[in-house]
Amino acid sequence: MQEQRTQWSSSLGFIIASVGSAVGLGNIWKFPYITYENGGGFFVLIYLGAIFIVAFPIVIAEMSLGRHAQLNAFGTFKKLSKNNPFWKAVGLMCIFSAFAILSYYSVVAGWTLDYVWESINDNLQKLTAETVGTRFGAFLASPWKQILLHTVFMFLTSMVVIRGTSGIEKAVDILMPMLGLFILIIAGTSIYNFGSGSTIDFLFNCNFSQINGSSVLEAVGQAFFTLSLGLGAMIVYGSYLPKKISLVKSTIWIVILDTMIALLACFMMYPIIFGTDMEVKRSATILFTSLTVQFNMLPGGSFISAIFYLLVGFAALTSTIALLEPVVSFIDETFNISRKKGTILSAFFIWLLGVGSALGNGASDFFTKLNFMGNLDGLTANWTLPIGGMLIAVFAGWFFKTKDKKEEFNSNELKYFYPYWNFTLKFISPLLVFIVILYKLGVF
Ligand code: PHE
């Protein structure tokens, strides 16, 4: 007997849950730091192009496939391709990506908890632009703190996945808009205190000498990462989506909000970096270093800091849930074990892999030398996600029956968009990703 699948209650509920999955550390932690590393300008342009041209149609594709098949990524490929081994392998690659990304994502999410704790205890107050980096480095080098926080985050994620997401859905309604507001206010304050000129210049002034295969691939990978694409998270979310909800309209909201948050996150941090004599030794830490400098200038700064990192931690939680879901629903639906057992089993192995990342930022020489976290992130975000996304586009474009595809698209207002969407899935998205990969491989 097929169990009745739970469904999102309304279109707004779905949009909020999907925005919750999309907006997370990818926007607030990763985008600002890799954009900084890649010199801004041109990188941002490629990123925006990848979001709107390549990735946006694939979000709709993933959700349509999931809603049609009512299964996880692997099950969806298996069912719709009638057991074709190639497509089943693609499904497995998606599950692998979710598994690997969650393992290090949970480590970074744990860092937000430390900042909540330290802010409440007023321990960050004395830090200055010169000392924030050193303090954070010492924190990264503490093995027990890193493992403890990673464990707490994996535990929280598993609890929510076991108990069902309805409680979280309600919290998302309030906390995500609150996070948006905080980001807006903090960005405004940074601009007020330190000016916006250098940031605007850095983000939007293209310097074509920066073009190289690695940064182009990284920008495309980030577009997939930030929209939770290429690993089946949106397939699973789509499978919970009632037929009457318009996919296209929901997706437009998700993509726009996600992009705005990523850009605003840069406006929170860059003015501080450019406007003080802060030395950015490790760009991956700017979310945890630059803002402290400003919070310490504000009245009630510790309190604002605690709330801010708590909200970021919550945004991370709604993403870790979306990352664990594809793995758990794969285990449940393939091996027919209970959801609870499936969750505990998946979470344990993901946690275990995450230990390498937890210790890989200074706490253990072995994992630090391996650049464990950086390499795992590189392998997934730059390779398996874009390749997974490209293949999902090919599958939806060429192998998803036209009648079913049209039915899933079912948007009256945006009917004229269908041929464009289908054409993009068939040709534009896969070709562009393919060209970027060849470029990175140095073929031209
Ligand atoms: N999109 C999330 C973020 O930007 C990360 C994520 C990736 C979540 C893939 C789910 C699936 O933080």
Coordinates of C-alpha atoms and ligand atoms in Angstrom, one line a residue:
M1 CA 0.0 0.0 0.0
Q2 CA 1.3 3.4 -0.9
E3 CA 1.4 5.7 2.1
Q4 CA -0.5 9.0 1.7
R5 CA 2.2 11.6 1.1
T6 CA 2.2 14.7 3.2
Q7 CA 1.6 17.9 1.3
W8 CA 2.3 21.6 1.7
S9 CA -0.8 23.3 2.9
S10 CA -0.8 26.3 0.5
S11 CA 1.1 27.9 -2.2
L12 CA 2.5 30.4 0.3
G13 CA 3.5 27.6 2.7
F14 CA 5.4 26.0 -0.2
I15 CA 7.1 29.1 -1.3
I16 CA 8.2 29.8 2.3
A17 CA 9.5 26.2 2.8
S18 CA 11.4 26.4 -0.5
V19 CA 12.8 29.8 0.2
G20 CA 13.8 28.3 3.6
S21 CA 15.7 25.5 1.8
A22 CA 17.3 27.8 -0.7
V23 CA 18.3 30.7 1.6
G24 CA 21.0 29.5 3.9
L25 CA 24.7 29.5 4.4
G26 CA 25.0 29.4 0.6
N27 CA 23.8 33.0 0.5
I28 CA 25.1 34.4 3.8
W29 CA 28.3 32.6 4.3
K30 CA 29.5 31.1 0.9
F31 CA 28.5 33.7 -1.7
P32 CA 30.1 36.7 0.0
Y33 CA 33.3 34.8 0.6
I34 CA 33.8 33.1 -2.8
T35 CA 32.8 36.4 -4.6
Y36 CA 35.5 38.1 -2.5
E37 CA 38.0 35.5 -3.4
N38 CA 37.2 35.6 -7.1
G39 CA 37.5 39.4 -7.3
G40 CA 33.8 40.3 -7.6
G41 CA 32.5 42.0 -10.8
F42 CA 32.9 39.4 -13.5
F43 CA 32.2 36.5 -11.1
V44 CA 28.9 38.2 -10.0
L45 CA 27.9 38.6 -13.7
I46 CA 28.5 34.9 -14.5
Y47 CA 26.7 34.0 -11.3
L48 CA 23.6 36.1 -12.1
G49 CA 23.6 34.7 -15.7
A50 CA 23.8 31.2 -14.4
I51 CA 20.9 31.8 -12.0
F52 CA 18.5 33.3 -14.4
I53 CA 19.4 31.5 -17.7
V54 CA 20.7 28.1 -16.6
A55 CA 19.4 27.3 -13.1
F56 CA 16.0 28.9 -13.0
P57 CA 14.4 26.6 -15.6
I58 CA 16.0 23.6 -13.8
V59 CA 14.3 24.5 -10.5
I60 CA 10.9 24.2 -12.3
A61 CA 12.1 20.9 -13.9
E62 CA 13.1 19.3 -10.6
M63 CA 9.9 20.3 -9.0
S64 CA 7.8 19.0 -11.9
L65 CA 9.6 15.7 -12.0
G66 CA 9.2 15.2 -8.3
R67 CA 5.5 16.2 -8.3
H68 CA 4.9 13.9 -11.2
A69 CA 6.7 10.8 -9.9
Q70 CA 5.9 11.4 -6.2
L71 CA 9.3 10.0 -5.3
N72 CA 12.9 10.8 -4.3
A73 CA 15.5 11.6 -6.9
F74 CA 16.7 8.1 -7.4
G75 CA 13.1 6.7 -7.4
T76 CA 12.0 9.5 -9.8
F77 CA 14.8 8.6 -12.4
K78 CA 14.1 4.9 -11.9
K79 CA 10.4 5.2 -12.5
L80 CA 10.4 7.7 -15.3
S81 CA 13.2 6.1 -17.2
K82 CA 11.7 2.7 -16.8
N83 CA 14.7 1.3 -14.9
N84 CA 17.5 2.6 -17.2
P85 CA 20.8 2.0 -15.4
F86 CA 22.4 5.3 -16.6
W87 CA 19.6 7.4 -15.1
K88 CA 19.6 5.4 -12.0
A89 CA 23.3 6.2 -11.6
V90 CA 22.5 9.9 -12.0
G91 CA 19.9 9.5 -9.2
L92 CA 22.6 8.0 -7.0
M93 CA 25.0 10.8 -7.8
C94 CA 22.3 13.2 -6.6
I95 CA 22.0 11.4 -3.3
F96 CA 25.8 11.3 -2.9
S97 CA 25.9 15.1 -3.4
A98 CA 23.3 15.7 -0.7
F99 CA 25.1 13.3 1.6
A100 CA 28.5 15.0 1.1
I101 CA 27.3 18.6 1.2
L102 CA 25.3 18.1 4.4
S103 CA 28.4 16.6 6.1
Y104 CA 30.4 19.9 5.9
Y105 CA 27.4 22.2 5.8
S106 CA 26.5 21.0 9.3
V107 CA 30.0 22.0 10.5
V108 CA 29.7 25.6 9.3
A109 CA 26.1 25.7 10.7
G110 CA 27.6 24.7 14.0
W111 CA 29.8 27.9 13.9
T112 CA 26.7 30.0 14.1
L113 CA 25.7 28.3 17.4
D114 CA 29.1 29.2 18.9
Y115 CA 28.5 32.8 17.9
V116 CA 25.1 32.9 19.6
W117 CA 26.7 31.5 22.7
E118 CA 29.7 33.8 22.7
S119 CA 27.5 36.8 22.0
I120 CA 25.2 36.1 24.8
N121 CA 28.2 35.8 27.2
D122 CA 29.6 39.1 25.9
N123 CA 32.8 37.3 24.9
L124 CA 33.1 39.0 21.5
Q125 CA 32.8 42.5 22.7
K126 CA 36.5 43.2 23.1
L127 CA 37.4 42.0 19.7
T128 CA 38.7 44.6 17.1
A129 CA 39.3 44.4 13.4
E130 CA 42.8 43.2 14.2
T131 CA 41.9 40.5 16.6
V132 CA 38.6 38.9 15.3
G133 CA 40.5 36.7 12.9
T134 CA 42.8 35.3 15.5
R135 CA 40.0 34.5 17.8
F136 CA 38.1 32.7 15.1
G137 CA 41.2 30.7 14.1
A138 CA 41.6 29.5 17.7
F139 CA 38.0 28.4 17.7
L140 CA 38.4 26.5 14.5
A141 CA 41.5 24.8 16.0
S142 CA 39.5 23.5 19.0
P143 CA 38.7 19.9 18.1
W144 CA 36.1 19.3 20.9
K145 CA 34.2 22.5 20.0
Q146 CA 34.1 21.7 16.3
I147 CA 32.9 18.2 16.9
L148 CA 30.4 19.1 19.6
L149 CA 28.7 21.8 17.4
H150 CA 28.6 19.6 14.4
T151 CA 27.0 16.9 16.5
V152 CA 24.4 19.3 17.9
F153 CA 23.5 20.5 14.4
M154 CA 23.2 17.0 12.9
F155 CA 21.1 16.0 16.0
L156 CA 18.7 19.0 15.5
T157 CA 18.4 18.3 11.8
S158 CA 17.6 14.6 12.4
M159 CA 15.0 15.5 15.1
V160 CA 13.1 17.7 12.7
V161 CA 13.2 15.2 9.9
I162 CA 12.0 12.4 12.2
R163 CA 9.2 14.5 13.8
G164 CA 8.0 16.0 10.5
T165 CA 8.4 19.6 9.4
S166 CA 5.0 21.1 10.3
G167 CA 6.4 22.9 13.4
I168 CA 9.3 24.2 11.5
E169 CA 7.0 25.4 8.7
K170 CA 5.3 27.7 11.2
A171 CA 8.6 29.0 12.6
V172 CA 9.9 29.6 9.0
D173 CA 6.9 32.0 8.5
I174 CA 8.2 34.3 11.1
L175 CA 11.9 33.7 11.3
M176 CA 12.8 33.9 7.6
P177 CA 11.2 37.3 7.1
M178 CA 12.9 38.4 10.3
L179 CA 16.3 37.3 9.0
G180 CA 15.6 39.2 5.7
L181 CA 14.8 42.3 7.8
F182 CA 18.0 41.9 9.9
I183 CA 20.1 41.5 6.8
L184 CA 18.6 44.6 5.3
I185 CA 19.1 46.7 8.5
I186 CA 22.7 45.4 9.0
A187 CA 23.6 46.1 5.4
G188 CA 22.1 49.6 5.8
T189 CA 24.1 50.2 9.0
S190 CA 27.3 49.0 7.3
I191 CA 26.7 51.3 4.4
Y192 CA 25.9 54.2 6.8
N193 CA 29.1 53.6 8.8
F194 CA 31.6 52.7 6.1
G195 CA 30.1 53.8 2.8
S196 CA 29.0 51.7 -0.2
G197 CA 31.2 53.0 -3.0
S198 CA 34.0 50.3 -2.9
T199 CA 31.4 47.6 -2.5
I200 CA 29.4 48.6 -5.5
D201 CA 32.5 49.0 -7.5
F202 CA 33.8 45.6 -6.4
L203 CA 30.5 43.8 -7.1
F204 CA 29.5 45.4 -10.3
N205 CA 32.6 46.6 -12.1
C206 CA 33.6 43.9 -14.5
N207 CA 37.3 43.3 -15.0
F208 CA 37.6 40.9 -17.9
S209 CA 41.1 40.0 -17.1
Q210 CA 39.7 37.9 -14.2
I211 CA 38.1 35.4 -16.5
N212 CA 39.3 31.9 -16.0
G213 CA 37.8 28.4 -16.1
S214 CA 37.9 27.8 -12.4
S215 CA 36.0 30.9 -11.4
V216 CA 33.4 30.5 -14.1
L217 CA 32.8 26.9 -13.0
E218 CA 32.7 28.1 -9.4
A219 CA 30.1 30.8 -10.2
V220 CA 27.9 28.2 -12.0
G221 CA 28.3 25.7 -9.2
Q222 CA 27.3 28.4 -6.7
A223 CA 24.1 29.1 -8.7
F224 CA 23.2 25.4 -8.3
F225 CA 24.2 25.3 -4.6
T226 CA 22.3 28.4 -3.6
L227 CA 19.1 27.2 -5.3
S228 CA 19.4 23.7 -3.8
L229 CA 19.7 22.3 -7.3
G230 CA 21.3 19.2 -8.8
L231 CA 20.9 16.8 -6.0
G232 CA 17.2 16.1 -5.9
A233 CA 16.2 18.4 -2.9
M234 CA 13.7 20.2 -5.2
I235 CA 12.5 16.8 -6.5
V236 CA 11.6 15.8 -3.0
Y237 CA 10.0 19.1 -2.2
G238 CA 8.1 18.9 -5.5
S239 CA 6.8 15.5 -4.5
Y240 CA 5.0 17.1 -1.5
L241 CA 3.5 19.8 -3.7
P242 CA -0.3 19.7 -4.4
K243 CA -1.3 19.7 -8.1
K244 CA -3.2 23.0 -7.8
I245 CA -0.1 25.1 -6.9
S246 CA 1.5 27.0 -9.7
L247 CA 5.2 26.0 -9.9
V248 CA 6.3 28.8 -12.1
K249 CA 5.1 31.6 -10.0
S250 CA 6.4 30.0 -6.8
T251 CA 9.8 29.6 -8.5
I252 CA 10.1 33.2 -9.6
W253 CA 9.7 34.2 -5.9
I254 CA 12.3 31.7 -4.7
V255 CA 14.9 32.8 -7.3
I256 CA 14.4 36.5 -6.7
L257 CA 14.4 36.4 -3.0
D258 CA 17.4 34.1 -2.9
T259 CA 19.4 36.3 -5.2
M260 CA 18.5 39.4 -3.2
I261 CA 19.7 37.9 0.0
A262 CA 23.0 36.8 -1.5
L263 CA 23.7 40.3 -2.8
L264 CA 22.6 42.0 0.4
A265 CA 24.8 39.7 2.5
C266 CA 27.8 41.2 0.6
F267 CA 26.6 44.7 1.5
M268 CA 26.6 43.7 5.2
M269 CA 30.2 42.6 5.1
Y270 CA 32.2 44.3 2.4
P271 CA 31.8 47.9 3.6
I272 CA 33.4 46.8 6.9
I273 CA 36.2 44.9 5.2
F274 CA 36.9 47.8 2.8
G275 CA 36.4 50.5 5.4
T276 CA 38.5 49.2 8.2
D277 CA 42.1 48.0 8.4
M278 CA 40.8 44.5 8.8
E279 CA 43.1 41.9 7.3
V280 CA 41.2 39.1 5.6
K281 CA 43.4 36.1 6.2
R282 CA 40.8 33.5 5.5
S283 CA 38.0 34.7 3.4
A284 CA 35.8 31.7 4.3
T285 CA 35.5 33.3 7.8
I286 CA 34.3 36.8 6.9
L287 CA 30.7 36.1 8.1
F288 CA 32.2 35.5 11.5
T289 CA 34.8 38.2 11.6
S290 CA 33.7 41.4 9.7
L291 CA 30.3 41.7 11.4
T292 CA 31.6 41.5 14.9
V293 CA 33.6 44.6 14.3
Q294 CA 30.4 46.5 13.6
F295 CA 28.3 44.9 16.3
N296 CA 30.8 46.1 18.8
M297 CA 30.3 49.7 17.7
L298 CA 26.5 49.5 18.2
P299 CA 24.6 49.9 21.5
G300 CA 23.3 46.5 22.4
G301 CA 25.7 45.0 19.9
S302 CA 26.0 41.6 21.7
F303 CA 22.3 41.2 21.7
I304 CA 21.9 42.0 18.0
S305 CA 24.8 39.7 17.3
A306 CA 23.2 36.8 19.2
I307 CA 19.8 37.2 17.5
F308 CA 21.5 37.6 14.1
Y309 CA 23.5 34.4 14.3
L310 CA 20.5 32.6 15.8
L311 CA 18.5 33.5 12.7
V312 CA 21.4 32.5 10.4
G313 CA 21.5 29.2 12.3
F314 CA 17.8 28.8 11.7
A315 CA 18.2 29.5 8.0
A316 CA 20.9 26.9 8.0
L317 CA 18.6 24.4 9.7
T318 CA 15.9 24.8 7.0
S319 CA 18.7 24.0 4.5
T320 CA 20.1 21.0 6.4
I321 CA 16.6 19.6 6.5
A322 CA 16.3 19.9 2.8
L323 CA 19.7 18.2 2.4
L324 CA 18.8 15.3 4.7
E325 CA 15.4 14.7 3.1
P326 CA 16.7 13.4 -0.2
V327 CA 19.0 10.9 1.5
V328 CA 16.3 9.7 4.0
S329 CA 13.5 9.5 1.4
F330 CA 15.9 7.5 -0.8
I331 CA 16.7 5.1 2.0
D332 CA 13.0 4.7 3.0
E333 CA 11.7 4.3 -0.4
T334 CA 14.5 2.0 -1.7
F335 CA 15.1 -0.3 1.3
N336 CA 11.6 -0.1 2.8
I337 CA 12.8 0.7 6.4
S338 CA 11.0 3.0 8.7
R339 CA 11.6 6.8 8.4
K340 CA 13.0 6.9 11.9
K341 CA 15.6 4.2 11.3
G342 CA 16.4 5.6 7.9
T343 CA 17.0 9.1 9.4
I344 CA 19.2 7.8 12.3
L345 CA 21.3 5.7 9.9
S346 CA 21.8 8.4 7.3
A347 CA 22.5 11.1 9.9
F348 CA 25.1 8.9 11.6
F349 CA 27.1 8.3 8.4
I350 CA 26.8 11.9 7.3
W351 CA 28.0 13.0 10.8
L352 CA 31.0 10.6 10.5
L353 CA 32.1 12.1 7.2
G354 CA 31.6 15.5 8.7
V355 CA 34.2 14.8 11.4
G356 CA 36.9 15.2 8.7
S357 CA 35.6 18.7 7.9
A358 CA 35.1 19.6 11.6
L359 CA 38.8 18.8 12.2
G360 CA 40.0 20.1 8.8
N361 CA 40.3 23.8 9.6
G362 CA 43.2 23.7 12.0
A363 CA 42.1 21.2 14.6
S364 CA 43.9 18.2 13.1
D365 CA 47.0 18.4 10.9
F366 CA 45.9 15.4 9.0
F367 CA 42.5 16.7 7.8
T368 CA 43.8 20.3 7.5
K369 CA 46.6 19.2 5.2
L370 CA 44.1 17.3 3.1
N371 CA 42.0 20.5 2.9
F372 CA 39.2 18.0 3.6
M373 CA 36.3 20.5 3.7
G374 CA 37.5 22.6 0.8
N375 CA 38.0 19.6 -1.4
L376 CA 34.6 18.1 -0.5
D377 CA 33.0 21.4 -1.2
G378 CA 34.9 21.7 -4.5
L379 CA 34.0 18.2 -5.6
T380 CA 30.3 18.6 -4.9
A381 CA 29.5 22.3 -5.6
N382 CA 31.8 22.6 -8.6
W383 CA 31.3 19.1 -10.2
T384 CA 28.5 16.8 -9.0
L385 CA 25.9 19.6 -8.7
P386 CA 26.4 21.2 -12.1
I387 CA 26.7 17.8 -13.7
G388 CA 23.6 16.6 -11.8
G389 CA 21.7 19.7 -12.8
M390 CA 22.8 19.4 -16.4
L391 CA 21.5 15.8 -16.6
I392 CA 18.3 16.7 -14.8
A393 CA 17.7 19.3 -17.5
V394 CA 18.5 16.8 -20.2
F395 CA 16.1 14.3 -18.6
A396 CA 13.3 16.8 -18.2
G397 CA 13.9 18.2 -21.7
W398 CA 14.1 14.9 -23.7
F399 CA 12.7 12.1 -21.6
F400 CA 9.8 13.6 -19.7
K401 CA 6.6 12.9 -21.7
T402 CA 5.3 16.2 -23.2
K403 CA 1.8 15.5 -21.9
D404 CA 2.9 15.1 -18.3
K405 CA 5.4 17.9 -18.6
K406 CA 2.7 20.3 -19.8
E407 CA 0.4 19.2 -17.0
E408 CA 3.0 19.9 -14.4
F409 CA 3.8 23.2 -15.8
N410 CA 0.1 24.1 -15.7
S411 CA 0.4 27.9 -15.5
N412 CA -2.3 29.8 -17.3
E413 CA -0.8 33.2 -16.9
L414 CA 2.6 32.1 -18.0
K415 CA 1.6 29.7 -20.8
Y416 CA 3.8 31.5 -23.3
F417 CA 6.8 30.7 -21.2
Y418 CA 6.4 26.9 -21.7
P419 CA 8.2 26.7 -25.1
Y420 CA 11.0 28.8 -23.8
W421 CA 11.3 26.6 -20.7
N422 CA 11.3 23.4 -22.7
F423 CA 13.8 24.7 -25.2
T424 CA 16.2 25.9 -22.4
L425 CA 16.0 22.4 -20.8
K426 CA 16.7 20.7 -24.0
F427 CA 19.5 22.9 -25.3
I428 CA 20.6 26.0 -23.5
S429 CA 21.1 24.9 -19.9
P430 CA 22.9 21.6 -20.7
L431 CA 25.0 23.2 -23.4
L432 CA 26.1 26.1 -21.3
V433 CA 27.1 23.9 -18.3
F434 CA 28.9 21.6 -20.7
I435 CA 30.8 24.5 -22.3
V436 CA 31.8 25.8 -18.8
I437 CA 33.1 22.3 -17.9
L438 CA 35.2 22.1 -21.1
Y439 CA 36.5 25.6 -20.4
K440 CA 37.5 24.6 -16.9
L441 CA 39.2 21.5 -18.3
G442 CA 41.2 23.7 -20.6
V443 CA 39.8 22.4 -23.9
F444 CA 39.6 26.0 -25.2
Ligands
PHE1 N1 20.6 26.3 -1.0 C1 21.2 26.1 0.3 C2 22.0 27.3 0.7 O1 22.2 28.2 -0.1 C3 22.0 24.8 0.4 C4 21.3 23.6 -0.1 C5 21.9 23.0 -1.2 C6 20.2 23.2 0.5 C7 21.2 21.9 -1.7 C8 19.5 22.0 0.0 C9 20.0 21.4 -1.1 O2 22.5 27.4 1.8

